[in-house]
Tab-separated table of C-alpha atoms and ligand atoms in Angstrom:
chain	number	residue	atom	x	y	z
Y	1	MET	CA	61.058	131.229	68.700
Y	2	GLU	CA	63.080	127.515	68.411
Y	3	ASN	CA	63.092	125.574	65.222
Y	4	LYS	CA	60.772	122.996	67.294
Y	5	SER	CA	57.105	121.533	67.080
Y	6	VAL	CA	54.679	120.586	69.813
Y	7	GLY	CA	52.125	117.250	68.920
Y	8	ILE	CA	48.907	116.928	70.753
Y	9	ILE	CA	46.956	113.747	69.941
Y	10	GLY	CA	43.800	113.998	71.556
Y	11	MET	CA	41.611	117.618	70.882
Y	12	GLY	CA	39.622	117.753	73.589
Y	13	ASP	CA	38.783	120.271	76.479
Y	14	MET	CA	43.145	119.816	77.437
Y	15	GLY	CA	44.396	119.075	73.614
Y	16	ARG	CA	42.624	122.719	72.131
Y	17	MET	CA	43.271	124.295	75.671
Y	18	TYR	CA	46.707	123.633	74.987
Y	19	ALA	CA	47.135	124.278	71.612
Y	20	ARG	CA	46.333	127.662	71.250
Y	21	ARG	CA	47.894	128.765	74.191
Y	22	ILE	CA	51.189	127.031	73.143
Y	23	SER	CA	50.561	128.239	70.259
Y	24	ASP	CA	49.353	132.120	70.402
Y	25	ALA	CA	53.321	132.010	72.485
Y	26	GLY	CA	55.052	131.027	68.822
Y	27	TRP	CA	55.779	127.415	68.459
Y	28	LYS	CA	54.195	124.947	65.637
Y	29	VAL	CA	51.619	123.227	67.695
Y	30	ASN	CA	50.245	119.616	64.998
Y	31	ALA	CA	47.604	118.395	66.784
Y	32	CYS	CA	44.710	115.217	65.707
Y	33	ASP	CA	41.637	113.935	67.894
Y	34	VAL	CA	40.218	110.761	66.709
Y	35	PRO	CA	40.290	110.197	62.236
Y	36	ALA	CA	36.043	110.959	62.680
Y	37	LYS	CA	37.109	114.149	64.272
Y	38	TYR	CA	39.304	115.626	61.918
Y	39	GLN	CA	37.091	117.914	59.604
Y	40	GLN	CA	35.552	119.613	62.407
Y	41	LEU	CA	38.996	120.356	63.822
Y	42	VAL	CA	40.029	121.620	60.920
Y	43	VAL	CA	37.802	123.798	60.814
Y	44	ASP	CA	37.545	124.813	64.744
Y	45	PHE	CA	41.966	125.775	64.498
Y	46	ALA	CA	41.211	127.800	60.823
Y	47	ASP	CA	42.380	130.424	62.500
Y	48	CYS	CA	44.742	129.014	64.025
Y	49	GLU	CA	48.237	129.224	61.527
Y	50	ASN	CA	51.063	127.919	64.504
Y	51	VAL	CA	48.287	124.917	64.080
Y	52	THR	CA	48.328	122.020	61.518
Y	53	VAL	CA	45.398	119.257	61.999
Y	54	TYR	CA	46.377	116.081	61.021
Y	55	PRO	CA	43.811	112.971	60.687
Y	56	ASN	CA	45.413	110.731	63.264
Y	57	GLY	CA	48.605	110.295	65.429
Y	58	HIS	CA	51.143	108.755	63.578
Y	59	LEU	CA	50.955	111.356	61.080
Y	60	VAL	CA	51.224	113.896	64.287
Y	61	SER	CA	54.110	111.754	66.058
Y	62	ARG	CA	55.988	111.406	63.141
Y	63	CYS	CA	56.990	114.939	63.049
Y	64	SER	CA	56.923	116.575	66.446
Y	65	ASP	CA	59.582	117.423	68.458
Y	66	TYR	CA	57.588	117.020	72.220
Y	67	ILE	CA	54.313	115.403	71.984
Y	68	ILE	CA	52.154	115.269	74.512
Y	69	TYR	CA	48.943	113.101	74.514
Y	70	SER	CA	45.873	114.425	75.673
Y	71	VAL	CA	43.124	111.206	75.548
Y	72	GLU	CA	41.098	109.636	78.869
Y	73	ALA	CA	43.091	107.964	80.870
Y	74	GLU	CA	41.689	104.219	80.275
Y	75	LYS	CA	42.606	104.819	76.564
Y	76	MET	CA	46.518	105.774	77.287
Y	77	ASP	CA	47.774	102.655	76.717
Y	78	HIS	CA	45.610	100.992	73.257
Y	79	VAL	CA	46.671	104.506	71.573
Y	80	VAL	CA	49.796	104.996	72.506
Y	81	ALA	CA	50.699	101.015	71.336
Y	82	GLN	CA	49.185	102.501	67.909
Y	83	TYR	CA	51.010	105.799	67.830
Y	84	GLY	CA	54.352	105.119	70.108
Y	85	PRO	CA	56.173	103.569	67.252
Y	86	SER	CA	55.868	105.828	64.301
Y	87	THR	CA	57.269	108.820	66.944
Y	88	LYS	CA	59.832	110.884	65.444
Y	89	GLN	CA	63.634	109.430	66.144
Y	90	GLY	CA	64.939	111.233	69.428
Y	91	ALA	CA	61.751	113.269	70.480
Y	92	VAL	CA	60.520	113.544	73.882
Y	93	VAL	CA	57.187	111.969	74.359
Y	94	GLY	CA	54.582	113.129	77.275
Y	95	GLY	CA	51.062	113.384	78.819
Y	96	GLN	CA	48.927	114.695	80.300
Y	97	THR	CA	45.835	112.811	81.676
Y	98	SER	CA	45.594	112.938	85.437
Y	99	CYS	CA	46.719	109.399	86.985
Y	100	LYS	CA	51.274	108.783	86.464
Y	101	THR	CA	51.443	105.462	86.407
Y	102	PRO	CA	49.388	103.825	83.785
Y	103	GLU	CA	50.476	106.629	81.385
Y	104	ILE	CA	54.196	105.918	81.919
Y	105	ALA	CA	53.921	102.012	81.872
Y	106	ALA	CA	52.103	102.269	77.962
Y	107	PHE	CA	54.869	104.804	76.575
Y	108	GLU	CA	58.071	102.208	78.522
Y	109	SER	CA	56.101	99.537	77.116
Y	110	HIS	CA	55.260	100.729	73.614
Y	111	LEU	CA	57.781	103.714	72.488
Y	112	PRO	CA	60.674	103.374	70.283
Y	113	HIS	CA	64.022	103.294	72.775
Y	114	ASP	CA	65.466	106.608	71.471
Y	115	VAL	CA	62.493	108.617	72.962
Y	116	GLU	CA	62.091	110.006	75.640
Y	117	ILE	CA	59.748	110.443	78.832
Y	118	VAL	CA	58.541	113.635	80.544
Y	119	SER	CA	55.468	114.052	81.620
Y	120	CYS	CA	53.123	116.731	83.307
Y	121	HIS	CA	49.985	117.195	84.792
Y	122	SER	CA	48.317	120.970	84.773
Y	123	LEU	CA	46.217	120.492	88.234
Y	124	HIS	CA	43.089	123.104	86.720
Y	125	GLY	CA	40.367	121.611	84.386
Y	126	PRO	CA	39.687	123.667	81.071
Y	127	GLY	CA	38.390	126.466	81.495
Y	128	VAL	CA	40.857	127.960	84.129
Y	129	ASP	CA	43.189	130.407	83.621
Y	130	PRO	CA	46.680	128.869	83.727
Y	131	LYS	CA	48.044	131.250	85.356
Y	132	GLY	CA	49.626	130.923	88.680
Y	133	GLN	CA	48.323	127.380	88.755
Y	134	PRO	CA	50.748	124.586	89.866
Y	135	LEU	CA	51.892	122.412	86.564
Y	136	VAL	CA	53.532	119.196	87.710
Y	137	LEU	CA	56.377	118.165	86.045
Y	138	MET	CA	57.594	114.469	85.511
Y	139	LYS	CA	61.141	113.564	83.896
Y	140	HIS	CA	61.444	110.386	84.111
Y	141	ARG	CA	63.268	109.372	80.948
Y	142	ALA	CA	65.308	112.525	79.352
Y	143	SER	CA	68.011	114.034	79.245
Y	144	ASP	CA	68.418	117.966	80.993
Y	145	GLU	CA	68.684	119.612	77.874
Y	146	SER	CA	64.756	118.239	76.674
Y	147	PHE	CA	63.285	119.235	80.207
Y	148	GLN	CA	64.955	121.454	79.667
Y	149	LEU	CA	62.918	122.576	76.343
Y	150	VAL	CA	59.765	121.110	77.582
Y	151	GLU	CA	59.353	124.017	80.116
Y	152	ARG	CA	60.880	126.439	78.007
Y	153	ILE	CA	56.925	125.328	75.727
Y	154	LEU	CA	55.509	125.111	78.472
Y	155	SER	CA	56.364	128.047	80.345
Y	156	CYS	CA	53.387	130.111	78.669
Y	157	LEU	CA	51.329	128.689	80.332
Y	158	GLY	CA	52.150	131.334	83.439
Y	159	SER	CA	51.552	128.103	85.627
Y	160	LYS	CA	54.020	127.447	88.503
Y	161	HIS	CA	55.951	124.177	87.342
Y	162	VAL	CA	56.102	121.514	90.547
Y	163	TYR	CA	59.008	119.145	89.953
Y	164	LEU	CA	57.788	115.220	91.478
Y	165	THR	CA	58.198	111.676	90.421
Y	166	VAL	CA	55.733	109.513	89.158
Y	167	GLN	CA	55.043	108.259	92.001
Y	168	GLU	CA	54.842	111.081	94.409
Y	169	HIS	CA	52.756	112.265	91.397
Y	170	ASP	CA	50.060	109.876	91.925
Y	171	ARG	CA	50.791	110.014	96.154
Y	172	ILE	CA	50.020	113.548	96.737
Y	173	THR	CA	47.142	113.141	93.497
Y	174	ALA	CA	45.035	110.292	95.831
Y	175	ASP	CA	45.196	112.596	98.671
Y	176	THR	CA	43.803	115.832	97.690
Y	177	GLN	CA	42.122	115.344	94.115
Y	178	ALA	CA	40.403	111.817	94.358
Y	179	VAL	CA	39.059	111.565	97.952
Y	180	THR	CA	38.283	115.285	97.921
Y	181	HIS	CA	35.697	114.687	94.180
Y	182	ALA	CA	34.586	111.363	96.067
Y	183	ALA	CA	33.186	113.837	98.860
Y	184	PHE	CA	31.293	115.871	96.241
Y	185	LEU	CA	30.350	113.605	93.954
Y	186	SER	CA	28.885	111.559	97.148
Y	187	MET	CA	26.664	115.829	97.549
Y	188	GLY	CA	25.671	115.297	94.211
Y	189	ALA	CA	24.070	110.701	94.761
Y	190	ALA	CA	22.828	111.941	97.686
Y	191	TRP	CA	20.752	114.677	96.095
Y	192	ALA	CA	19.928	113.274	93.707
Y	193	ALA	CA	18.318	110.587	96.302
Y	194	ASN	CA	16.520	112.637	98.124
Y	195	LYS	CA	15.034	114.016	94.788
Y	196	GLN	CA	16.389	117.484	96.160
Y	197	PHE	CA	17.927	120.500	94.665
Y	198	PRO	CA	19.835	121.642	97.328
Y	199	TRP	CA	19.579	125.655	96.409
Y	200	GLU	CA	15.356	124.952	96.851
Y	201	VAL	CA	16.121	123.691	100.655
Y	202	ALA	CA	17.125	126.154	102.663
Y	203	ARG	CA	19.843	123.807	104.091
Y	204	TYR	CA	22.011	123.972	101.238
Y	205	VAL	CA	22.120	127.843	100.832
Y	206	GLY	CA	24.910	130.042	102.085
Y	207	GLY	CA	28.140	130.152	102.804
Y	208	ILE	CA	30.090	126.859	103.331
Y	209	GLU	CA	26.631	125.628	101.763
Y	210	ASN	CA	26.707	127.833	98.441
Y	211	VAL	CA	31.041	125.790	98.237
Y	212	LYS	CA	29.061	122.593	98.093
Y	213	ILE	CA	26.922	123.266	95.871
Y	214	ASN	CA	28.332	125.064	92.591
Y	215	ILE	CA	31.674	122.901	93.064
Y	216	ALA	CA	28.863	119.725	93.246
Y	217	LEU	CA	27.798	120.708	89.588
Y	218	ARG	CA	30.344	121.688	88.022
Y	219	ILE	CA	32.282	117.789	88.960
Y	220	TYR	CA	28.674	116.249	87.703
Y	221	SER	CA	29.210	118.612	84.572
Y	222	ALA	CA	32.360	117.541	83.394
Y	223	LYS	CA	33.206	114.414	81.828
Y	224	TRP	CA	33.114	110.967	83.364
Y	225	HIS	CA	36.023	109.483	82.235
Y	226	VAL	CA	37.689	112.253	84.301
Y	227	TYR	CA	37.696	111.512	87.054
Y	228	ALA	CA	37.070	107.971	86.853
Y	229	GLY	CA	40.381	107.480	85.530
Y	230	LEU	CA	41.604	109.774	88.496
Y	231	ALA	CA	39.857	107.351	91.406
Y	232	ILE	CA	39.871	103.796	89.509
Y	233	LEU	CA	43.970	104.127	87.544
Y	234	ASN	CA	45.906	105.380	90.840
Y	235	PRO	CA	46.495	102.699	92.751
Y	236	SER	CA	46.957	104.909	96.132
Y	237	ALA	CA	43.122	105.943	95.849
Y	238	ARG	CA	41.199	103.325	96.825
Y	239	ARG	CA	42.405	103.177	100.340
Y	240	GLN	CA	41.776	107.145	100.506
Y	241	ILE	CA	38.160	106.600	98.713
Y	242	ARG	CA	37.341	103.950	101.022
Y	243	GLN	CA	38.346	105.060	104.428
Y	244	TYR	CA	36.533	108.699	103.270
Y	245	ALA	CA	33.975	105.965	102.935
Y	246	GLN	CA	34.455	104.658	106.935
Y	247	SER	CA	34.495	108.025	108.557
Y	248	VAL	CA	31.284	108.831	107.304
Y	249	THR	CA	30.440	105.072	107.712
Y	250	GLU	CA	31.061	105.622	111.299
Y	251	LEU	CA	30.630	108.816	112.515
Y	252	PHE	CA	26.557	108.202	111.208
Y	253	LYS	CA	26.389	105.747	113.528
Y	254	LEU	CA	27.097	107.572	116.453
Y	255	MET	CA	25.094	110.618	115.493
Y	256	LEU	CA	22.337	108.064	114.960
Y	257	GLY	CA	23.609	105.929	118.710
Y	258	GLY	CA	23.779	109.760	120.462
Y	259	HIS	CA	27.052	109.409	121.899
Y	260	ARG	CA	28.144	113.085	122.215
Y	261	GLU	CA	31.026	112.184	124.024
Y	262	GLU	CA	32.310	110.040	121.971
Y	263	PHE	CA	31.521	112.373	118.878
Y	264	THR	CA	32.963	114.719	119.969
Y	265	GLN	CA	35.660	113.462	121.538
Y	266	ARG	CA	36.689	111.573	117.442
Y	267	VAL	CA	35.872	115.788	116.481
Y	268	LYS	CA	38.136	117.295	118.455
Y	269	SER	CA	41.055	114.780	118.458
Y	270	ALA	CA	40.796	114.905	114.394
Y	271	ALA	CA	40.579	118.498	114.806
Y	272	ALA	CA	44.202	118.703	116.837
Y	273	SER	CA	46.077	117.075	114.103
Y	274	VAL	CA	44.811	118.155	111.124
Y	275	PHE	CA	44.236	121.817	112.323
Y	276	GLY	CA	47.163	121.913	114.917
Y	277	ASN	CA	50.414	123.690	114.083
Y	278	ASN	CA	48.386	125.199	111.413
Y	279	SER	CA	46.111	127.301	113.476
Y	280	GLN	CA	48.109	131.023	112.850
Y	281	ARG	CA	47.526	130.213	108.409
Y	282	ASN	CA	45.211	133.022	106.904
Y	283	LEU	CA	42.195	131.470	106.131
Y	284	LEU	CA	41.804	130.667	102.658
Y	285	LEU	CA	37.968	131.800	102.472
Y	286	GLU	CA	35.584	134.275	103.658
Y	287	ASP	CA	32.072	134.418	104.841
Y	288	GLU	CA	30.918	136.728	103.418
Y	289	LEU	CA	32.909	136.205	100.122
Y	290	LEU	CA	30.497	132.607	100.534
Y	291	ASP	CA	27.696	134.485	100.229
Y	292	GLN	CA	28.122	136.181	97.598
Y	293	PHE	CA	27.681	132.832	95.037
Y	294	SER	CA	23.869	131.202	95.967
Y	295	ILE	CA	22.241	130.140	93.473
Y	296	GLY	CA	18.752	130.269	95.594
Y	297	ASP	CA	17.390	132.780	97.916
Y	298	MET	CA	19.700	133.628	100.879
Y	299	PRO	CA	17.415	132.692	104.609
Y	300	PRO	CA	16.731	134.818	106.798
Y	301	GLN	CA	18.705	132.963	109.655
Y	302	GLN	CA	21.344	130.274	108.332
Y	303	VAL	CA	19.488	126.500	109.419
Y	304	ARG	CA	22.664	125.028	111.042
Y	305	ASN	CA	23.910	121.784	109.191
Y	306	ASN	CA	26.222	119.209	111.062
Y	307	HIS	CA	28.429	119.050	108.281
Y	308	LEU	CA	28.798	114.969	107.774
Y	309	SER	CA	30.707	115.862	104.694
Y	310	LEU	CA	33.313	117.889	106.180
Y	311	LEU	CA	34.290	116.022	109.615
Y	312	ALA	CA	34.339	113.111	107.674
Y	313	MET	CA	36.777	114.007	106.461
Y	314	VAL	CA	39.435	115.493	108.331
Y	315	ASP	CA	38.332	112.442	109.795
Y	316	CYS	CA	39.840	110.608	107.142
Y	317	TRP	CA	42.926	112.917	106.464
Y	318	SER	CA	44.056	112.560	109.986
Y	319	LYS	CA	43.658	108.601	109.781
Y	320	LEU	CA	46.167	108.117	107.518
Y	321	GLY	CA	48.088	111.339	108.305
Y	322	ILE	CA	47.621	113.496	105.962
Y	323	VAL	CA	47.875	117.100	106.746
Y	324	PRO	CA	46.419	118.903	103.388
Y	325	TYR	CA	48.189	121.559	103.860
Y	326	ASP	CA	51.495	119.757	102.819
Y	327	HIS	CA	50.004	119.140	99.312
Y	328	MET	CA	49.366	122.589	98.670
Y	329	ILE	CA	51.894	122.756	96.483
Y	330	CYS	CA	50.203	120.466	94.660
Y	331	SER	CA	47.005	121.214	94.773
Y	332	THR	CA	43.644	121.747	92.547
Y	333	PRO	CA	41.396	124.776	93.162
Y	334	VAL	CA	38.727	122.157	93.646
Y	335	PHE	CA	41.425	120.840	96.940
Y	336	ARG	CA	41.575	124.544	98.078
Y	337	MET	CA	37.979	125.279	97.912
Y	338	TRP	CA	37.231	121.893	99.663
Y	339	LEU	CA	39.969	122.579	102.567
Y	340	GLY	CA	39.025	126.087	102.649
Y	341	ILE	CA	35.755	125.406	103.459
Y	342	ALA	CA	36.523	122.597	105.882
Y	343	GLU	CA	39.446	125.851	107.820
Y	344	HIS	CA	36.287	127.414	108.128
Y	345	LEU	CA	34.829	124.915	109.893
Y	346	PHE	CA	37.226	123.128	111.858
Y	347	ARG	CA	38.898	126.783	113.090
Y	348	ASN	CA	35.688	128.606	114.011
Y	349	GLU	CA	35.042	126.694	117.298
Y	350	LYS	CA	31.765	128.132	117.484
Y	351	LEU	CA	30.932	126.805	114.523
Y	352	LEU	CA	31.893	123.608	114.943
Y	353	ASP	CA	30.544	123.070	118.172
Y	354	GLU	CA	27.346	124.254	116.181
Y	355	ALA	CA	27.283	121.254	113.824
Y	356	ILE	CA	28.454	118.202	116.718
Y	357	ASP	CA	25.261	120.512	118.698
Y	358	THR	CA	23.459	119.737	115.394
Y	359	ALA	CA	24.721	116.191	114.497
Y	360	ILE	CA	23.391	114.818	118.351
Y	361	GLU	CA	20.109	116.205	118.691
Y	362	ASP	CA	18.808	117.350	115.683
Y	363	ASN	CA	17.442	114.429	113.891
Y	364	THR	CA	15.976	116.670	110.831
Y	365	PHE	CA	18.631	116.263	108.256
Y	366	ARG	CA	18.207	112.200	108.593
Y	367	SER	CA	17.599	111.119	105.869
Y	368	ASP	CA	19.767	113.495	103.725
Y	369	ASP	CA	22.531	111.639	105.865
Y	370	LEU	CA	21.721	108.344	105.295
Y	371	GLU	CA	21.551	109.009	101.089
Y	372	PHE	CA	25.167	110.958	101.711
Y	373	THR	CA	26.149	107.563	103.751
Y	374	PHE	CA	24.570	104.970	101.381
Y	375	ALA	CA	26.360	107.351	98.661
Y	376	ALA	CA	29.667	107.648	99.627
Y	377	ARG	CA	29.830	103.874	100.862
Y	378	ASP	CA	28.477	102.964	97.199
Y	379	TRP	CA	31.655	105.305	95.312
Y	380	SER	CA	34.113	103.776	97.200
Y	381	ASP	CA	32.525	100.474	95.964
Y	382	ARG	CA	32.105	101.379	92.428
Y	383	VAL	CA	35.799	101.905	92.568
Y	384	ASP	CA	37.155	99.627	94.107
Y	385	PHE	CA	35.812	96.820	91.457
Y	386	LEU	CA	37.853	99.305	89.527
Y	387	SER	CA	34.564	99.270	87.434
Y	388	MET	CA	34.950	102.110	84.506
Y	389	ASP	CA	31.261	101.014	83.713
Y	390	ALA	CA	29.956	100.971	87.278
Y	391	TYR	CA	31.427	104.312	87.660
Y	392	ARG	CA	30.384	106.000	84.374
Y	393	GLU	CA	27.061	104.849	85.386
Y	394	LYS	CA	26.493	106.002	88.283
Y	395	PHE	CA	28.046	109.345	87.507
Y	396	GLU	CA	25.907	109.764	83.741
Y	397	GLN	CA	22.455	108.987	86.296
Y	398	VAL	CA	23.015	112.072	88.455
Y	399	GLN	CA	24.158	114.112	85.925
Y	400	HIS	CA	20.960	113.843	83.917
Y	401	TYR	CA	19.071	114.719	87.639
Y	402	PHE	CA	20.931	118.003	87.717
Y	403	GLU	CA	20.844	118.233	83.814
Y	404	PRO	CA	17.990	120.564	83.389
Y	405	ARG	CA	20.520	122.863	86.213
Y	406	PHE	CA	24.025	124.164	85.096
Y	407	GLU	CA	23.842	126.369	82.718
Y	408	GLU	CA	22.792	128.662	86.422
Y	409	ALA	CA	25.228	126.241	88.371
Y	410	LYS	CA	28.680	127.132	85.829
Y	411	LYS	CA	27.998	130.837	85.542
Y	412	VAL	CA	27.362	131.601	89.201
Y	413	GLY	CA	30.300	129.297	90.363
Y	414	ASN	CA	32.469	129.893	87.980
Y	415	GLN	CA	32.405	133.448	88.632
Y	416	MET	CA	32.768	132.388	92.663
Y	417	LEU	CA	36.016	130.281	91.327
Y	418	LYS	CA	37.640	133.177	89.796
Y	419	THR	CA	36.645	135.962	92.952
Y	420	ILE	CA	37.861	133.450	95.582
Y	421	LEU	CA	41.020	132.114	93.203
Y	422	GLU	CA	41.507	136.461	93.004
Y	423	ARG	CA	41.615	136.914	96.422
Y	424	SER	CA	42.843	134.150	97.960
Y	425	SER	CA	46.142	134.559	94.712
Y	426	ALA	CA	46.090	130.860	93.950
Y	427	THR	CA	47.545	130.744	97.298
Y	428	THR	CA	49.710	127.003	96.422
Y	429	SER	CA	53.529	127.333	98.234
P	1	LIG	N1	39.449	117.908	81.916
P	1	LIG	C1	39.869	117.837	83.003
P	1	LIG	O1	39.894	119.064	84.296
P	1	LIG	C2	41.381	117.530	83.431
P	1	LIG	C3	41.633	116.060	82.091
P	1	LIG	N2	42.719	116.090	82.473
P	1	LIG	C4	43.524	114.732	81.842
P	1	LIG	O2	43.448	115.469	80.586
P	1	LIG	C5	42.941	114.182	79.846
P	1	LIG	C6	42.147	114.646	78.390
P	1	LIG	O3	40.956	115.095	79.268
P	1	LIG	P1	40.518	115.661	78.633
P	1	LIG	O4	40.276	117.336	77.831
P	1	LIG	O5	38.872	116.761	79.372
P	1	LIG	O6	39.542	115.036	77.655
P	1	LIG	P2	38.210	115.360	76.831
P	1	LIG	O7	37.164	113.851	76.421
P	1	LIG	O8	37.357	116.169	75.874
P	1	LIG	O9	39.290	114.614	75.096
P	1	LIG	C7	39.810	113.387	74.696
P	1	LIG	C8	40.054	113.507	73.502
P	1	LIG	O10	41.312	112.343	73.420
P	1	LIG	C9	40.412	112.347	72.135
P	1	LIG	N3	40.990	110.586	72.035
P	1	LIG	C10	40.516	109.272	72.066
P	1	LIG	N4	41.737	107.955	71.439
P	1	LIG	C11	41.941	109.002	70.346
P	1	LIG	C12	42.982	108.244	69.489
P	1	LIG	N5	43.060	107.327	69.009
P	1	LIG	N6	43.458	109.670	68.884
P	1	LIG	C13	42.918	111.037	69.012
P	1	LIG	N7	42.113	111.111	70.131
P	1	LIG	C14	41.855	110.737	70.574
P	1	LIG	C15	39.278	112.136	72.156
P	1	LIG	O11	38.046	111.408	71.731
P	1	LIG	P3	36.554	109.943	71.435
P	1	LIG	O12	35.949	111.770	72.688
P	1	LIG	O13	36.170	109.784	70.637
P	1	LIG	O14	37.413	109.144	72.586
P	1	LIG	C16	38.694	112.754	73.277
P	1	LIG	O15	38.387	114.084	71.981
P	1	LIG	C17	42.662	112.881	80.405
P	1	LIG	O16	43.819	112.309	80.865
P	1	LIG	C18	42.507	113.932	81.718
P	1	LIG	O17	42.186	112.810	82.944
P	1	LIG	C19	44.107	116.596	83.170
P	1	LIG	C20	43.564	118.019	83.765
P	1	LIG	C21	42.516	118.514	83.827
P	2	LIG	O1	39.924	121.095	90.454
P	2	LIG	C1	40.103	119.410	90.113
P	2	LIG	O2	39.464	118.092	91.161
P	2	LIG	C2	39.071	119.196	88.965
P	2	LIG	O3	38.248	118.096	89.234
P	2	LIG	C3	39.485	119.778	87.805
P	2	LIG	C4	40.751	118.612	87.443
P	2	LIG	C5	40.614	117.468	87.169
P	2	LIG	C6	41.358	116.341	87.052
P	2	LIG	C7	42.811	116.856	86.862
P	2	LIG	O4	43.893	115.931	86.409
P	2	LIG	C8	43.423	118.355	87.403
P	2	LIG	C9	41.678	119.281	87.975
């Protein structure tokens, strides 16, 4: 192993996963979290001889050759201002935050000029095996030699390297991550507003519904700041999330008014623009596979659903000129699941026609759809206000509602993601 060391500032879920894998590959890792967590971190990494835990980021920065900041996106400026000036001369610095514009601004403001910048972003959560998943690498201010050092270090993750500029990264992740999360967050908020546990309602069991529930619960069982950061701090994300809320609202109004022709025309033209040129692709998800991952018992016959959340997603992609397949190279497991169920609905004419019929004719679930529409707009407003506090308040309120069921949901959700990702071989190209 080369005589180079890796610094990790922020030993939360992602930092710990990186520290374990990089040190297992033989690199020396210097790590820290906030001083209050120092003692615990020493205990937790006592079994890792290649990891040295330090009380703060000054001590990590001064002795490491590649330093990764893995802290909350909203704290980056403050943390880099604190430790950046202590960076070892000639070192390379990067970050793991999900949105790169503010991260790079923090580096440019606070790092000494002799320090190079290569950032990264693993496009998956800490519980997913990084092997084969996309890892975005951004050579912002660095020599080829330094970039290659970063690639050699991170190659132990076994991820698929994707080379983008900071601007490309933020634009694509706004299209893939931010708007996808907005849809799942809205589902959870609507279920909570209606005091439902969706797996206890026949409409939400089986096939596509299992994915909706499992992913929504997975997101709500995670940390609010991850989702807030990538929605609020990404300058491209607001527009996407706003368009999603608008698509939901407009489709819901057409449903309420019983405007069958206009509704059908709008859904079908969105389908043509998003899926028209991709109708020969293999489906990302198979029906029988989806049915296996129910939290509740399967009803004898699937209850019809208008799938407003999915119709609005495809409408939104179409309005923004987004072809989601163009972003597969830079997709997260959650995005692939979301696209998988959208495709499932839109490439099955019978299912799509049934959703349209249900939307126009069936009043049974109007209260669910009303709450979903409110929720989509509320999330969009909170993001537009650029308010981390407002985002956190809503996230934690819904999180609290679902909390008693997280353990069960996580088990089923993890198994679902694992099986489906293996079967679809993490199709990232
Ligand atoms: N979780 C995910 O799925 C993914 C997350 N990311 C991004 O990676 C980054 C880390 O996420 P994640 O690990 O999940 O978040 P965590 O909250 O688990 O970890 C962040 C850690 O950084 C610590 N920290 C804050 N300030 C400092 C400081 N001054 N010095 C040292 N440590 C500090 C935090 O402490 P404290 O809690 O006290 O603030 C916390 O322990 C985020 O920017 C996130 O957006 C990227 C890909 C996937
Ligand atoms: O797959 C998703 O979208 C997730 O929810 C996990 C996640 C969260 C933040 C990231 O920056 C990358 C992945």
